[in-house]
Amino acid sequence: NAGVMQNPRHLVRRRGQEARLRCSPMKGHSHVYWYRQLPEEGLKFMVYLQKENIIDESGMPKERFSAEFPKEGPSILRIQQVVRGDSAAYFCASSPFEGGNEKLFFGSGTQLSVL
Amino acid sequence: KQEVTQIPAALSVPEGENLVLNCSFTDSAIYNLQWFRQDPGKGLTSLLLIQSSQREQTSGRLNASLDKSSGRSTLYIAASQPGDSATYLCAVFTGGGNKLTFGTGTQLKVEL
């Protein structure tokens, strides 16, 4: 059973371009979380999704950021018109259960660098 | 708003020493608390999960305790090894928000 897979591992974008980050949860997991780790800061929650539904997006910036978790395929975190402040490590985690009473399994992250 | 604090921010110890990492949180209404390990440039590995009804969990040389009423947890590492060098993160799960709130971590270095 493969772990949580994130790609790409490293993504370089110029200011104004779009960044698409992908996350494939562990097999059998239907709950996906995205977290962002800014330099010298802790991980911050962004969004929680179940298949085809956004459950909690309270940590996601209102503009330029969007997330989806379609019925088929990976979860996508999309950042439009990237700025230098978006440079960070973006981590995805998955769980088979709602409520988080089980461990969350994290991917290795995508390091986004905005030039 | 839940806030999680970890002390110390960094720690350097000689190999073989027993050590304690501390975590405190402001809102005691948690579902569980997890300790993670993060290696440079890599993802997070869950080490121990303590449910709110539990007092401690053990895995190998690791022991984590939880005092929910006082908002504290400790991670005890016995007989530390250089391979234990990493950043250790504490996170609490607040069910109402369906999300983990992380501390900023303790960066541990175990020297030969």
Short mmCIF file of C-alpha atoms in Angstrom, two decimals, chain A residues 4-6 12 16 25 28 30 36 44 57 70-71 74-75 77 80 88 92 94 112:
data_model
loop_
_atom_site.label_atom_id
_atom_site.label_comp_id
_atom_site.label_asym_id
_atom_site.label_seq_id
_atom_site.Cartn_x
_atom_site.Cartn_y
_atom_site.Cartn_z
CA VAL A 4 0.47 9.53 0.26
CA MET A 5 2.00 10.60 -3.04
CA GLN A 6 2.61 14.21 -3.87
CA VAL A 12 9.51 26.55 -9.73
CA GLY A 16 2.07 35.56 -12.23
CA PRO A 25 -4.11 9.79 -0.87
CA GLY A 28 -8.93 3.56 0.77
CA SER A 30 -11.33 9.48 1.21
CA ARG A 36 1.39 24.89 4.19
CA LYS A 44 -0.76 25.77 8.93
CA GLU A 57 -11.49 25.83 3.72
CA PRO A 70 -12.71 14.81 -7.71
CA LYS A 71 -14.44 11.48 -7.71
CA PRO A 74 -5.85 13.07 -7.19
CA SER A 75 -6.61 16.10 -5.10
CA LEU A 77 -4.27 22.49 -4.94
CA GLN A 80 -3.20 31.27 -9.62
CA ALA A 88 6.59 27.36 0.83
CA CYS A 92 -1.00 16.80 1.83
CA SER A 94 -4.99 11.66 4.16
CA LEU A 112 7.11 25.67 -4.35
#
